[in-house]
């Protein structure tokens, strides 16, 4: 039987990041990936806006910036599109809009406010959050320092943060802005990848959270996802990490609450006493670990962890290079958002609540010559029925026809949350491996009894987007999990 | 005790109601899982005496009954409970408790093994939710069959004799904690040698439509043997004598307690003997391993109390009048001629033979008499006659 010091289940970006950190310390590491390609869900990411200095330093890599100027175009049915230019982290300019002067001023005030709050949250992102009910000194210190950072905002801002953090984004926008396109644009960033509508409490928190991990409210393209993945892969190679693709882990071997092996779909069993799972928490616990090794209360929390995916990925190939009506071609390199107003988003979300397809979904897309790649939401993850994919495609095409004319669609492909689940073995095909809502964040992520990357099974750790700080391509989950493992190893 | 409930929704009647209603002169009903069960038919002491000297019949239909079916039935129960049930045989009954992840007791009950693919759990509280969540990942179906089975407890020294007279074949050879199918007065019934009374006794499980027939048959020989229907008050007396504790009376179920320090682990309840830490993983094992190593800070013990005034609700003190615990159930035991109770004591008074004091408030003609009574810590099982265990049973 083959034997490794540490086995990483899943070659998503977090799994690879963990592998690089661990292998640097001289451990014999094996990564097992179900698919042919590495990278997992990051293969869907069009816009990698930020990899934190902390992560780059830890991995000792540099990645190239794609472009310096970015555009975000919020499409409007009347073809009066709003275009933003984003330079650097938060240097935002409005290039064209039909919003009034005062709306524009308020728009910037709001963005600056969110930016301030997001920076406060950002300081929580790189640490493991304290555990609930642990009573340990380091956990109490962590909690204290989190409170302290909020306090540093000053009285007025702290009050404002505490006021809005539980609010819904629609309320805060409607208090400040009249222009529908601007409201739709910000709301869209607050709800994409979640089970929240613009009027759901917690949508502001989600926005701030996204902004904190992406260091930008519009998550706009700056880095090339592939170049990030490639540099991690380089490190893995240099440190002799073995990576085996097209192999799926079926079961984690456990005896007496200790990890001792993984069992592959090839029938092979590989020995190890340390495992990091890059698979989402629900699948890891219910399928790989198995309920028999876990307490019923814990199973209950796992079962109740919300992982219903809401985003489908669509690729459409056109005959000619794509142009958007009434939009300068120099903005085509940017991101497009079709979420024309709050009501529209809310309607699309409402259908999702009842597991129905909205005929008017929201879109976030990128254009690359003839090809258009879109995140379509809200497309519910279905448990007991299946999607009518042609209907989704024709809904999307109907929207696109408003903006793209005199061009012919040659082919199109769609992956629904159910397809994403099948392909990557991630519950619900969820963007973040589990909803990013207040009860599933920070020390409650994924849930009580499983925080700080540890699990009830000795030797098993989690590094997926289902852990703190959540989804997106950040690499933080991978680094934190690896560090926790190394720390426990040192302490025996 | 008067009827203190104002019912907004009529309570359900068990299939025995036609008979229990006739017998319940006091019209004093107790609410048990939505059913009406007699609290006292005519006189609690008489009903108690029947159970201890001849035979008593208790309607226990409201007991919750959960069918566990599927190829993982035994594995499922083994994961649920603290005892090792993997060796259970068909026809066997085991007394079981189950805990939550903290190792605190949720409930107790019995499990009946029909065959390795079919077990049935009986318990006093509702547990469907807990069982269903425990069943995740196991090939089993958990079904609440509570309303489809009528049940009587038939308890007392003459029960075997009466069943034998009723031509229940071979009943005397049924071992304690076993069950089988029998013919009783033309009805197919399941009889187990189990019960709350701590004495010889049986529990009879039948179809709802056979209920009246089964009830009547048990009173066939009443001229000679004086079988009485017994109510919940009498049951309370026998179960304390027998040393059986009850959730939400002697401890708070971990699923129901609201205050974090009200839950109890098996060691605190004196149920450590039911916890097998060497068996496969079960809910709570991880914490029970740690709890076992810790010294207990409180424990539920039996108390033998000076005098004859029941110590119901009394506070317990040490000799320096420092408060150390509380009584959860207390009674004057007519059979033992002693004043007995269950109570929690602190770590210095857990040993058998320790002395503690109970402050008893005894109402006497509109005035409370305050009694300072010395108590000895004893085993909880106060009453355990040899006939309870004898095979064949006395006929
Ligand atoms: C449609 C879509 C669009 C998105 N767009 C963006 C975006 O624009 N910006 C952004 O920041 N984030 C985006 N995200 C979110 C982001 O992609 C994820 O949160 C992130 O990639 C998760 O990374 P991970 O390493 O934690 O997990 P994953 O990438 O999910 O990695 C898990 C890996 O484990 C493998 N695996 C699973 N089970 C097994 C098994 N049993 N054996 C072996 N291998 C197994 C899977 O194949 C996968 O490779 C998007 C997500 C989706 C679904």
PDB file of C-alpha atoms in Angstrom, chain B residues 15 45 93 132-133 165 181 313 343 349 390:
ATOM      1  CA  UNK B  15     -58.322   1.705  22.337  1.00  0.00           C
ATOM      2  CA  UNK B  45     -52.713   2.765  47.390  1.00  0.00           C
ATOM      3  CA  UNK B  93     -35.093  -6.709  24.562  1.00  0.00           C
ATOM      4  CA  UNK B 132     -34.395  10.447  11.666  1.00  0.00           C
ATOM      5  CA  UNK B 133     -31.298  12.615  11.856  1.00  0.00           C
ATOM      6  CA  UNK B 165     -54.589 -19.791  33.306  1.00  0.00           C
ATOM      7  CA  UNK B 181     -45.725 -13.892  19.902  1.00  0.00           C
ATOM      8  CA  UNK B 313     -39.046  18.540  46.462  1.00  0.00           C
ATOM      9  CA  UNK B 343     -31.767  13.013  44.883  1.00  0.00           C
ATOM     10  CA  UNK B 349     -21.616  12.545  49.377  1.00  0.00           C
ATOM     11  CA  UNK B 390     -36.780 -16.394  38.054  1.00  0.00           C
TER      12      UNK B 390
END
